[in-house]
Amino acid sequence: MGRRAILLDGGMGRELQRMGAPFRQPEWSALALIEAPDYVRRAHDAFLDAGADIVTSNSYALVPFHIGEERFAAQGGALASLAGRLARQAADAKAGARVAGSLPPLFGSYRADLFDAARAADLLAPLVDGLAPHVDLWLAETQSAVAEVRAVRAALGGALGKGEAKPLWLSFTLEDEAADAAIHPRLRGGESVTHATEAALALGAAALLFNCSQPEVMGPALVAARAAAAGAPLPLGVYANAFPPQPKEATANDGLDELRADLTPASYLDWARRWVDAGAAIVGGCCGIGPDHIRALAAALP
């Protein structure tokens, strides 16, 4: 019998840093793509060798927040295409592997307050165009508000209209430090998980996930999402990070956060088992979760 859960890969940025790839702020994981793309391919290979079923394109940092307005205007589309090709090459070398096209938060992770709907289409267009030939599904990840995923769905309208009807997975990041997170899980922008789930269904999402938050807040979000889905066929998923709790004013990747020492591969597996028992059909890792963590999931998840 096969695994109950589909396995995603882990956090690309920290894996590139661990490997010795070019890595600094503000470019983050984009720097290796720009200066040493072989590292990106090797990171994809490492996650696939560990047992991941899906690798995510290294396009998360291909936004002006990370690479600057001028570079984005001049090279954004070409870099997205390169990110897609590298992921595709790695996936094609492993039977059955798929590529998720990462569509990131456009104005800084965790910052729903900075979202500019008027600019969203222009920033998403080169990412979608560059990635589209190479990916099997779209992954709008670390989204802090429903407005962000609505912009993604609108941006994909043209691609879908060209016969490239690929599934859209929506992944939200959750408040880490709210005192009532276990009772009322919320997106970092303040909206409820119930509202996010209803929006995902209305937008035709093929899966709803939660990522780049602590493992502790994922279970309550799964429970709330299952209740809000009310039996609709919406697969749920989780890929947590290894950061300590992030305050409301935090902006992910604007500095190099320390990683939790307690989230070993064995302890992360314990969390993953709970998520699968709570209904998660898709499991992986975000920042600080590496190939060893994914290997533990691949070896032990039922």
PDB file of C-alpha atoms in Angstrom:
ATOM      1  CA  MET A   1       0.000   0.000   0.000  1.00  0.00           C
ATOM      2  CA  GLY A   2       1.311   3.457  -0.902  1.00  0.00           C
ATOM      3  CA  ARG A   3       1.724   6.403   1.442  1.00  0.00           C
ATOM      4  CA  ARG A   4      -1.371   8.267   2.511  1.00  0.00           C
ATOM      5  CA  ALA A   5       0.365  11.630   2.097  1.00  0.00           C
ATOM      6  CA  ILE A   6       1.977  13.298  -0.907  1.00  0.00           C
ATOM      7  CA  LEU A   7       5.438  14.545   0.089  1.00  0.00           C
ATOM      8  CA  LEU A   8       6.611  18.028  -0.771  1.00  0.00           C
ATOM      9  CA  ASP A   9      10.237  19.104  -0.551  1.00  0.00           C
ATOM     10  CA  GLY A  10      11.681  21.325   2.181  1.00  0.00           C
ATOM     11  CA  GLY A  11      13.043  24.850   2.501  1.00  0.00           C
ATOM     12  CA  MET A  12      15.180  25.832  -0.486  1.00  0.00           C
ATOM     13  CA  GLY A  13      16.903  28.895   0.972  1.00  0.00           C
ATOM     14  CA  ARG A  14      18.349  27.226   4.050  1.00  0.00           C
ATOM     15  CA  GLU A  15      19.334  24.146   2.043  1.00  0.00           C
ATOM     16  CA  LEU A  16      21.247  26.313  -0.440  1.00  0.00           C
ATOM     17  CA  GLN A  17      22.984  28.057   2.441  1.00  0.00           C
ATOM     18  CA  ARG A  18      23.862  24.707   4.032  1.00  0.00           C
ATOM     19  CA  MET A  19      25.339  23.501   0.749  1.00  0.00           C
ATOM     20  CA  GLY A  20      27.609  26.542   0.483  1.00  0.00           C
ATOM     21  CA  ALA A  21      25.776  28.231  -2.390  1.00  0.00           C
ATOM     22  CA  PRO A  22      25.982  32.017  -2.802  1.00  0.00           C
ATOM     23  CA  PHE A  23      23.543  33.262  -0.185  1.00  0.00           C
ATOM     24  CA  ARG A  24      22.959  36.692   1.308  1.00  0.00           C
ATOM     25  CA  GLN A  25      20.292  39.286   1.822  1.00  0.00           C
ATOM     26  CA  PRO A  26      18.364  40.723   0.148  1.00  0.00           C
ATOM     27  CA  GLU A  27      18.525  38.221  -2.717  1.00  0.00           C
ATOM     28  CA  TRP A  28      18.022  35.161  -0.455  1.00  0.00           C
ATOM     29  CA  SER A  29      17.482  31.986  -2.502  1.00  0.00           C
ATOM     30  CA  ALA A  30      17.510  33.943  -5.775  1.00  0.00           C
ATOM     31  CA  LEU A  31      21.247  34.588  -5.471  1.00  0.00           C
ATOM     32  CA  ALA A  32      22.184  30.994  -6.272  1.00  0.00           C
ATOM     33  CA  LEU A  33      19.847  31.052  -9.255  1.00  0.00           C
ATOM     34  CA  ILE A  34      21.612  34.182 -10.520  1.00  0.00           C
ATOM     35  CA  GLU A  35      25.231  33.266  -9.738  1.00  0.00           C
ATOM     36  CA  ALA A  36      25.453  29.468  -9.403  1.00  0.00           C
ATOM     37  CA  PRO A  37      22.333  27.670 -10.689  1.00  0.00           C
ATOM     38  CA  ASP A  38      23.994  24.255 -10.386  1.00  0.00           C
ATOM     39  CA  TYR A  39      23.426  24.510  -6.640  1.00  0.00           C
ATOM     40  CA  VAL A  40      19.701  24.883  -7.246  1.00  0.00           C
ATOM     41  CA  ARG A  41      19.590  21.699  -9.304  1.00  0.00           C
ATOM     42  CA  ARG A  42      21.582  19.876  -6.629  1.00  0.00           C
ATOM     43  CA  ALA A  43      19.170  21.036  -3.920  1.00  0.00           C
ATOM     44  CA  HIS A  44      16.209  19.739  -5.928  1.00  0.00           C
ATOM     45  CA  ASP A  45      18.034  16.439  -6.386  1.00  0.00           C
ATOM     46  CA  ALA A  46      18.703  16.195  -2.651  1.00  0.00           C
ATOM     47  CA  PHE A  47      15.016  16.529  -1.793  1.00  0.00           C
ATOM     48  CA  LEU A  48      13.981  14.063  -4.476  1.00  0.00           C
ATOM     49  CA  ASP A  49      16.613  11.583  -3.316  1.00  0.00           C
ATOM     50  CA  ALA A  50      15.193  11.965   0.194  1.00  0.00           C
ATOM     51  CA  GLY A  51      11.780  10.867  -1.055  1.00  0.00           C
ATOM     52  CA  ALA A  52       9.910  14.036  -2.054  1.00  0.00           C
ATOM     53  CA  ASP A  53       7.192  13.534  -4.654  1.00  0.00           C
ATOM     54  CA  ILE A  54       7.112  17.216  -5.628  1.00  0.00           C
ATOM     55  CA  VAL A  55       9.860  19.817  -5.930  1.00  0.00           C
ATOM     56  CA  THR A  56       9.038  23.512  -5.845  1.00  0.00           C
ATOM     57  CA  SER A  57      10.618  25.917  -8.312  1.00  0.00           C
ATOM     58  CA  ASN A  58      13.200  28.248  -6.801  1.00  0.00           C
ATOM     59  CA  SER A  59      11.177  31.318  -7.750  1.00  0.00           C
ATOM     60  CA  TYR A  60      10.108  32.442  -4.270  1.00  0.00           C
ATOM     61  CA  ALA A  61      12.581  35.329  -4.112  1.00  0.00           C
ATOM     62  CA  LEU A  62      12.079  36.503  -7.702  1.00  0.00           C
ATOM     63  CA  VAL A  63      10.246  39.657  -6.671  1.00  0.00           C
ATOM     64  CA  PRO A  64      11.457  43.266  -6.328  1.00  0.00           C
ATOM     65  CA  PHE A  65      11.491  42.905  -2.525  1.00  0.00           C
ATOM     66  CA  HIS A  66      14.455  40.559  -2.952  1.00  0.00           C
ATOM     67  CA  ILE A  67      16.127  41.233  -6.302  1.00  0.00           C
ATOM     68  CA  GLY A  68      15.253  44.912  -6.791  1.00  0.00           C
ATOM     69  CA  GLU A  69      12.980  46.705  -9.211  1.00  0.00           C
ATOM     70  CA  GLU A  70      15.537  47.083 -12.032  1.00  0.00           C
ATOM     71  CA  ARG A  71      16.679  43.461 -11.998  1.00  0.00           C
ATOM     72  CA  PHE A  72      13.110  42.236 -11.784  1.00  0.00           C
ATOM     73  CA  ALA A  73      12.104  44.338 -14.791  1.00  0.00           C
ATOM     74  CA  ALA A  74      15.110  43.204 -16.821  1.00  0.00           C
ATOM     75  CA  GLN A  75      15.491  39.569 -15.758  1.00  0.00           C
ATOM     76  CA  GLY A  76      12.430  38.469 -13.768  1.00  0.00           C
ATOM     77  CA  GLY A  77      10.876  36.409 -16.539  1.00  0.00           C
ATOM     78  CA  ALA A  78      14.152  34.810 -17.617  1.00  0.00           C
ATOM     79  CA  LEU A  79      15.053  33.890 -14.048  1.00  0.00           C
ATOM     80  CA  ALA A  80      11.602  32.366 -13.520  1.00  0.00           C
ATOM     81  CA  SER A  81      12.078  30.312 -16.670  1.00  0.00           C
ATOM     82  CA  LEU A  82      15.475  29.126 -15.413  1.00  0.00           C
ATOM     83  CA  ALA A  83      13.963  28.192 -12.034  1.00  0.00           C
ATOM     84  CA  GLY A  84      11.277  26.200 -13.812  1.00  0.00           C
ATOM     85  CA  ARG A  85      13.748  24.424 -16.090  1.00  0.00           C
ATOM     86  CA  LEU A  86      16.012  23.379 -13.211  1.00  0.00           C
ATOM     87  CA  ALA A  87      13.099  21.938 -11.253  1.00  0.00           C
ATOM     88  CA  ARG A  88      11.768  20.202 -14.364  1.00  0.00           C
ATOM     89  CA  GLN A  89      15.143  18.620 -15.123  1.00  0.00           C
ATOM     90  CA  ALA A  90      15.390  17.285 -11.582  1.00  0.00           C
ATOM     91  CA  ALA A  91      11.825  15.947 -11.590  1.00  0.00           C
ATOM     92  CA  ASP A  92      12.250  14.288 -14.980  1.00  0.00           C
ATOM     93  CA  ALA A  93      15.158  12.305 -13.550  1.00  0.00           C
ATOM     94  CA  LYS A  94      12.860  10.663 -10.968  1.00  0.00           C
ATOM     95  CA  ALA A  95       9.897   8.617 -12.134  1.00  0.00           C
ATOM     96  CA  GLY A  96       6.610  10.169 -11.119  1.00  0.00           C
ATOM     97  CA  ALA A  97       8.051  13.364  -9.632  1.00  0.00           C
ATOM     98  CA  ARG A  98       6.208  16.627 -10.231  1.00  0.00           C
ATOM     99  CA  VAL A  99       7.070  20.329 -10.210  1.00  0.00           C
ATOM    100  CA  ALA A 100       5.157  22.976  -8.277  1.00  0.00           C
ATOM    101  CA  GLY A 101       5.548  26.490  -9.628  1.00  0.00           C
ATOM    102  CA  SER A 102       6.110  28.788  -6.649  1.00  0.00           C
ATOM    103  CA  LEU A 103       4.156  32.046  -6.802  1.00  0.00           C
ATOM    104  CA  PRO A 104       5.348  34.001  -3.747  1.00  0.00           C
ATOM    105  CA  PRO A 105       4.031  36.920  -1.718  1.00  0.00           C
ATOM    106  CA  LEU A 106       4.836  39.909  -3.904  1.00  0.00           C
ATOM    107  CA  PHE A 107       5.613  42.623  -1.363  1.00  0.00           C
ATOM    108  CA  GLY A 108       7.328  40.806   1.488  1.00  0.00           C
ATOM    109  CA  SER A 109       6.370  37.666   3.351  1.00  0.00           C
ATOM    110  CA  TYR A 110       3.969  38.005   6.285  1.00  0.00           C
ATOM    111  CA  ARG A 111       3.006  41.553   5.226  1.00  0.00           C
ATOM    112  CA  ALA A 112      -0.604  41.621   4.126  1.00  0.00           C
ATOM    113  CA  ASP A 113      -0.560  45.344   4.939  1.00  0.00           C
ATOM    114  CA  LEU A 114       1.916  45.968   2.102  1.00  0.00           C
ATOM    115  CA  PHE A 115      -0.116  44.159  -0.561  1.00  0.00           C
ATOM    116  CA  ASP A 116      -0.752  46.440  -3.559  1.00  0.00           C
ATOM    117  CA  ALA A 117      -3.506  45.005  -5.747  1.00  0.00           C
ATOM    118  CA  ALA A 118      -2.818  47.593  -8.458  1.00  0.00           C
ATOM    119  CA  ARG A 119       0.695  46.201  -9.017  1.00  0.00           C
ATOM    120  CA  ALA A 120       0.029  42.513  -8.476  1.00  0.00           C
ATOM    121  CA  ALA A 121      -0.802  41.591 -12.065  1.00  0.00           C
ATOM    122  CA  ASP A 122       2.360  43.196 -13.454  1.00  0.00           C
ATOM    123  CA  LEU A 123       4.562  41.383 -10.925  1.00  0.00           C
ATOM    124  CA  LEU A 124       2.902  37.997 -11.369  1.00  0.00           C
ATOM    125  CA  ALA A 125       2.865  38.027 -15.176  1.00  0.00           C
ATOM    126  CA  PRO A 126       6.604  37.374 -15.777  1.00  0.00           C
ATOM    127  CA  LEU A 127       6.637  34.660 -13.113  1.00  0.00           C
ATOM    128  CA  VAL A 128       3.651  32.881 -14.629  1.00  0.00           C
ATOM    129  CA  ASP A 129       4.964  33.206 -18.180  1.00  0.00           C
ATOM    130  CA  GLY A 130       8.442  31.990 -17.255  1.00  0.00           C
ATOM    131  CA  LEU A 131       7.314  29.046 -15.149  1.00  0.00           C
ATOM    132  CA  ALA A 132       4.294  27.861 -17.144  1.00  0.00           C
ATOM    133  CA  PRO A 133       6.100  25.596 -19.646  1.00  0.00           C
ATOM    134  CA  HIS A 134       7.874  23.695 -16.871  1.00  0.00           C
ATOM    135  CA  VAL A 135       5.455  23.140 -13.979  1.00  0.00           C
ATOM    136  CA  ASP A 136       2.746  20.585 -13.264  1.00  0.00           C
ATOM    137  CA  LEU A 137       0.834  22.702 -10.754  1.00  0.00           C
ATOM    138  CA  TRP A 138       0.831  26.192  -9.311  1.00  0.00           C
ATOM    139  CA  LEU A 139       1.645  26.789  -5.635  1.00  0.00           C
ATOM    140  CA  ALA A 140       0.745  30.236  -4.304  1.00  0.00           C
ATOM    141  CA  GLU A 141       2.631  30.000  -1.033  1.00  0.00           C
ATOM    142  CA  THR A 142       3.104  31.951   2.193  1.00  0.00           C
ATOM    143  CA  GLN A 143       0.031  34.004   1.381  1.00  0.00           C
ATOM    144  CA  SER A 144      -1.060  36.202   4.287  1.00  0.00           C
ATOM    145  CA  ALA A 145      -4.468  37.314   3.039  1.00  0.00           C
ATOM    146  CA  VAL A 146      -7.261  36.257   0.740  1.00  0.00           C
ATOM    147  CA  ALA A 147      -6.642  39.316  -1.465  1.00  0.00           C
ATOM    148  CA  GLU A 148      -3.234  37.871  -2.363  1.00  0.00           C
ATOM    149  CA  VAL A 149      -4.638  34.568  -3.608  1.00  0.00           C
ATOM    150  CA  ARG A 150      -7.396  36.315  -5.537  1.00  0.00           C
ATOM    151  CA  ALA A 151      -4.684  38.209  -7.405  1.00  0.00           C
ATOM    152  CA  VAL A 152      -2.896  34.933  -8.166  1.00  0.00           C
ATOM    153  CA  ARG A 153      -6.069  33.348  -9.504  1.00  0.00           C
ATOM    154  CA  ALA A 154      -6.686  36.379 -11.711  1.00  0.00           C
ATOM    155  CA  ALA A 155      -3.115  36.284 -13.011  1.00  0.00           C
ATOM    156  CA  LEU A 156      -3.487  32.626 -13.962  1.00  0.00           C
ATOM    157  CA  GLY A 157      -6.643  33.328 -15.948  1.00  0.00           C
ATOM    158  CA  GLY A 158      -4.678  34.015 -19.118  1.00  0.00           C
ATOM    159  CA  ALA A 159      -2.522  30.917 -18.778  1.00  0.00           C
ATOM    160  CA  LEU A 160      -5.551  28.747 -18.107  1.00  0.00           C
ATOM    161  CA  GLY A 161      -7.247  30.255 -21.129  1.00  0.00           C
ATOM    162  CA  LYS A 162      -4.361  29.076 -23.306  1.00  0.00           C
ATOM    163  CA  GLY A 163      -5.104  25.463 -22.547  1.00  0.00           C
ATOM    164  CA  GLU A 164      -2.606  25.196 -19.688  1.00  0.00           C
ATOM    165  CA  ALA A 165      -5.182  24.220 -17.078  1.00  0.00           C
ATOM    166  CA  LYS A 166      -2.883  23.237 -14.238  1.00  0.00           C
ATOM    167  CA  PRO A 167      -4.103  22.732 -10.673  1.00  0.00           C
ATOM    168  CA  LEU A 168      -3.807  25.690  -8.310  1.00  0.00           C
ATOM    169  CA  TRP A 169      -2.747  24.960  -4.731  1.00  0.00           C
ATOM    170  CA  LEU A 170      -3.172  27.790  -2.232  1.00  0.00           C
ATOM    171  CA  SER A 171      -0.989  27.917   0.869  1.00  0.00           C
ATOM    172  CA  PHE A 172      -1.487  30.417   3.683  1.00  0.00           C
ATOM    173  CA  THR A 173       0.844  31.415   6.503  1.00  0.00           C
ATOM    174  CA  LEU A 174      -0.647  31.573   9.993  1.00  0.00           C
ATOM    175  CA  GLU A 175      -0.245  33.716  13.086  1.00  0.00           C
ATOM    176  CA  ASP A 176       2.327  32.074  15.343  1.00  0.00           C
ATOM    177  CA  GLU A 177       1.985  33.911  18.598  1.00  0.00           C
ATOM    178  CA  ALA A 178      -1.749  34.619  19.040  1.00  0.00           C
ATOM    179  CA  ALA A 179      -2.883  33.455  22.465  1.00  0.00           C
ATOM    180  CA  ASP A 180      -6.042  31.897  21.031  1.00  0.00           C
ATOM    181  CA  ALA A 181      -4.461  30.343  17.921  1.00  0.00           C
ATOM    182  CA  ALA A 182      -5.478  26.865  19.059  1.00  0.00           C
ATOM    183  CA  ILE A 183      -9.135  27.952  19.123  1.00  0.00           C
ATOM    184  CA  HIS A 184      -9.320  30.590  16.403  1.00  0.00           C
ATOM    185  CA  PRO A 185      -6.488  30.015  13.880  1.00  0.00           C
ATOM    186  CA  ARG A 186      -5.941  33.034  11.662  1.00  0.00           C
ATOM    187  CA  LEU A 187      -3.878  34.081   8.695  1.00  0.00           C
ATOM    188  CA  ARG A 188      -1.083  36.525   9.382  1.00  0.00           C
ATOM    189  CA  GLY A 189      -3.275  39.225   7.849  1.00  0.00           C
ATOM    190  CA  GLY A 190      -5.920  38.574  10.497  1.00  0.00           C
ATOM    191  CA  GLU A 191      -8.563  36.694   8.488  1.00  0.00           C
ATOM    192  CA  SER A 192      -9.903  33.422   9.833  1.00  0.00           C
ATOM    193  CA  VAL A 193      -8.939  30.037   8.438  1.00  0.00           C
ATOM    194  CA  THR A 194     -12.662  29.498   7.874  1.00  0.00           C
ATOM    195  CA  HIS A 195     -12.772  32.530   5.567  1.00  0.00           C
ATOM    196  CA  ALA A 196      -9.611  31.401   3.776  1.00  0.00           C
ATOM    197  CA  THR A 197     -11.086  27.947   3.192  1.00  0.00           C
ATOM    198  CA  GLU A 198     -14.298  29.388   1.797  1.00  0.00           C
ATOM    199  CA  ALA A 199     -12.231  31.583  -0.524  1.00  0.00           C
ATOM    200  CA  ALA A 200     -10.141  28.618  -1.674  1.00  0.00           C
ATOM    201  CA  LEU A 201     -13.286  26.720  -2.603  1.00  0.00           C
ATOM    202  CA  ALA A 202     -14.732  29.730  -4.428  1.00  0.00           C
ATOM    203  CA  LEU A 203     -11.514  30.197  -6.403  1.00  0.00           C
ATOM    204  CA  GLY A 204     -11.460  26.570  -7.519  1.00  0.00           C
ATOM    205  CA  ALA A 205      -8.308  25.620  -5.617  1.00  0.00           C
ATOM    206  CA  ALA A 206      -7.242  22.002  -6.054  1.00  0.00           C
ATOM    207  CA  ALA A 207      -5.680  21.946  -2.565  1.00  0.00           C
ATOM    208  CA  LEU A 208      -5.443  24.155   0.518  1.00  0.00           C
ATOM    209  CA  LEU A 209      -2.246  24.204   2.546  1.00  0.00           C
ATOM    210  CA  PHE A 210      -0.640  26.034   5.459  1.00  0.00           C
ATOM    211  CA  ASN A 211       3.076  26.858   5.458  1.00  0.00           C
ATOM    212  CA  CYS A 212       5.879  28.964   6.911  1.00  0.00           C
ATOM    213  CA  SER A 213       4.445  28.886  10.417  1.00  0.00           C
ATOM    214  CA  GLN A 214       5.251  26.867  13.507  1.00  0.00           C
ATOM    215  CA  PRO A 215       4.214  23.213  13.705  1.00  0.00           C
ATOM    216  CA  GLU A 216       2.147  23.995  16.803  1.00  0.00           C
ATOM    217  CA  VAL A 217      -0.418  26.107  14.912  1.00  0.00           C
ATOM    218  CA  MET A 218      -0.952  23.728  12.003  1.00  0.00           C
ATOM    219  CA  GLY A 219      -3.233  21.208  13.697  1.00  0.00           C
ATOM    220  CA  PRO A 220      -5.890  23.755  14.694  1.00  0.00           C
ATOM    221  CA  ALA A 221      -5.805  25.196  11.172  1.00  0.00           C
ATOM    222  CA  LEU A 222      -6.431  21.741   9.697  1.00  0.00           C
ATOM    223  CA  VAL A 223      -9.395  21.212  12.025  1.00  0.00           C
ATOM    224  CA  ALA A 224     -10.885  24.598  11.085  1.00  0.00           C
ATOM    225  CA  ALA A 225     -10.327  24.033   7.379  1.00  0.00           C
ATOM    226  CA  ARG A 226     -11.939  20.603   7.455  1.00  0.00           C
ATOM    227  CA  ALA A 227     -14.983  22.027   9.194  1.00  0.00           C
ATOM    228  CA  ALA A 228     -15.264  24.935   6.765  1.00  0.00           C
ATOM    229  CA  ALA A 229     -14.865  22.679   3.718  1.00  0.00           C
ATOM    230  CA  ALA A 230     -17.969  20.789   4.901  1.00  0.00           C
ATOM    231  CA  GLY A 231     -17.119  17.631   3.029  1.00  0.00           C
ATOM    232  CA  ALA A 232     -16.017  19.298  -0.208  1.00  0.00           C
ATOM    233  CA  PRO A 233     -13.235  17.388  -2.004  1.00  0.00           C
ATOM    234  CA  LEU A 234     -10.469  19.838  -1.035  1.00  0.00           C
ATOM    235  CA  PRO A 235      -7.184  18.120  -0.092  1.00  0.00           C
ATOM    236  CA  LEU A 236      -5.390  19.779   2.819  1.00  0.00           C
ATOM    237  CA  GLY A 237      -1.674  20.052   3.453  1.00  0.00           C
ATOM    238  CA  VAL A 238       0.996  21.375   5.804  1.00  0.00           C
ATOM    239  CA  TYR A 239       4.634  22.392   5.470  1.00  0.00           C
ATOM    240  CA  ALA A 240       5.836  24.099   8.619  1.00  0.00           C
ATOM    241  CA  ASN A 241       9.010  26.085   9.223  1.00  0.00           C
ATOM    242  CA  ALA A 242      11.651  25.732  11.922  1.00  0.00           C
ATOM    243  CA  PHE A 243      11.537  29.349  13.108  1.00  0.00           C
ATOM    244  CA  PRO A 244      10.651  30.445  16.624  1.00  0.00           C
ATOM    245  CA  PRO A 245       7.328  32.333  16.863  1.00  0.00           C
ATOM    246  CA  GLN A 246       7.275  35.360  14.561  1.00  0.00           C
ATOM    247  CA  PRO A 247       5.739  38.614  15.844  1.00  0.00           C
ATOM    248  CA  LYS A 248       3.116  40.563  13.897  1.00  0.00           C
ATOM    249  CA  GLU A 249       5.674  43.076  12.619  1.00  0.00           C
ATOM    250  CA  ALA A 250       7.976  40.355  11.273  1.00  0.00           C
ATOM    251  CA  THR A 251       8.892  40.174   7.589  1.00  0.00           C
ATOM    252  CA  ALA A 252      10.137  36.734   6.614  1.00  0.00           C
ATOM    253  CA  ASN A 253      13.625  36.600   5.107  1.00  0.00           C
ATOM    254  CA  ASP A 254      14.544  40.189   5.908  1.00  0.00           C
ATOM    255  CA  GLY A 255      17.197  38.687   8.179  1.00  0.00           C
ATOM    256  CA  LEU A 256      18.588  35.265   8.945  1.00  0.00           C
ATOM    257  CA  ASP A 257      16.483  33.928  11.814  1.00  0.00           C
ATOM    258  CA  GLU A 258      17.795  31.287  14.162  1.00  0.00           C
ATOM    259  CA  LEU A 259      16.315  27.820  13.743  1.00  0.00           C
ATOM    260  CA  ARG A 260      14.745  25.747  16.493  1.00  0.00           C
ATOM    261  CA  ALA A 261      17.053  23.019  17.750  1.00  0.00           C
ATOM    262  CA  ASP A 262      14.124  20.848  18.822  1.00  0.00           C
ATOM    263  CA  LEU A 263      12.767  20.299  15.303  1.00  0.00           C
ATOM    264  CA  THR A 264      14.949  17.321  14.464  1.00  0.00           C
ATOM    265  CA  PRO A 265      13.881  14.899  11.723  1.00  0.00           C
ATOM    266  CA  ALA A 266      12.408  12.624  14.395  1.00  0.00           C
ATOM    267  CA  SER A 267      10.408  15.352  16.121  1.00  0.00           C
ATOM    268  CA  TYR A 268       9.219  16.790  12.804  1.00  0.00           C
ATOM    269  CA  LEU A 269       7.998  13.314  11.886  1.00  0.00           C
ATOM    270  CA  ASP A 270       5.975  13.265  15.099  1.00  0.00           C
ATOM    271  CA  TRP A 271       4.263  16.481  14.020  1.00  0.00           C
ATOM    272  CA  ALA A 272       3.688  15.147  10.506  1.00  0.00           C
ATOM    273  CA  ARG A 273       2.000  12.051  11.884  1.00  0.00           C
ATOM    274  CA  ARG A 274      -0.405  14.266  13.800  1.00  0.00           C
ATOM    275  CA  TRP A 275      -1.178  16.277  10.662  1.00  0.00           C
ATOM    276  CA  VAL A 276      -1.879  13.164   8.628  1.00  0.00           C
ATOM    277  CA  ASP A 277      -4.116  11.857  11.403  1.00  0.00           C
ATOM    278  CA  ALA A 278      -5.910  15.234  11.349  1.00  0.00           C
ATOM    279  CA  GLY A 279      -6.588  14.905   7.630  1.00  0.00           C
ATOM    280  CA  ALA A 280      -3.518  16.273   5.838  1.00  0.00           C
ATOM    281  CA  ALA A 281      -3.049  14.657   2.440  1.00  0.00           C
ATOM    282  CA  ILE A 282       0.058  16.700   1.567  1.00  0.00           C
ATOM    283  CA  VAL A 283       3.062  17.151   3.895  1.00  0.00           C
ATOM    284  CA  GLY A 284       6.467  18.759   3.467  1.00  0.00           C
ATOM    285  CA  GLY A 285       8.702  21.390   5.007  1.00  0.00           C
ATOM    286  CA  CYS A 286       9.398  25.103   4.758  1.00  0.00           C
ATOM    287  CA  CYS A 287      12.326  27.224   6.030  1.00  0.00           C
ATOM    288  CA  GLY A 288      14.874  25.147   7.943  1.00  0.00           C
ATOM    289  CA  ILE A 289      13.334  21.776   7.075  1.00  0.00           C
ATOM    290  CA  GLY A 290      15.936  19.902   5.024  1.00  0.00           C
ATOM    291  CA  PRO A 291      16.376  16.637   3.134  1.00  0.00           C
ATOM    292  CA  ASP A 292      16.971  14.674   6.351  1.00  0.00           C
ATOM    293  CA  HIS A 293      13.540  15.730   7.598  1.00  0.00           C
ATOM    294  CA  ILE A 294      11.899  14.716   4.319  1.00  0.00           C
ATOM    295  CA  ARG A 295      13.764  11.407   4.386  1.00  0.00           C
ATOM    296  CA  ALA A 296      12.318  10.690   7.830  1.00  0.00           C
ATOM    297  CA  LEU A 297       8.800  11.397   6.539  1.00  0.00           C
ATOM    298  CA  ALA A 298       9.299   9.224   3.465  1.00  0.00           C
ATOM    299  CA  ALA A 299      10.548   6.311   5.539  1.00  0.00           C
ATOM    300  CA  ALA A 300       7.925   6.375   8.249  1.00  0.00           C
ATOM    301  CA  LEU A 301       4.635   7.958   7.124  1.00  0.00           C
ATOM    302  CA  PRO A 302       1.992   5.322   6.435  1.00  0.00           C
TER     303      PRO A 302
END
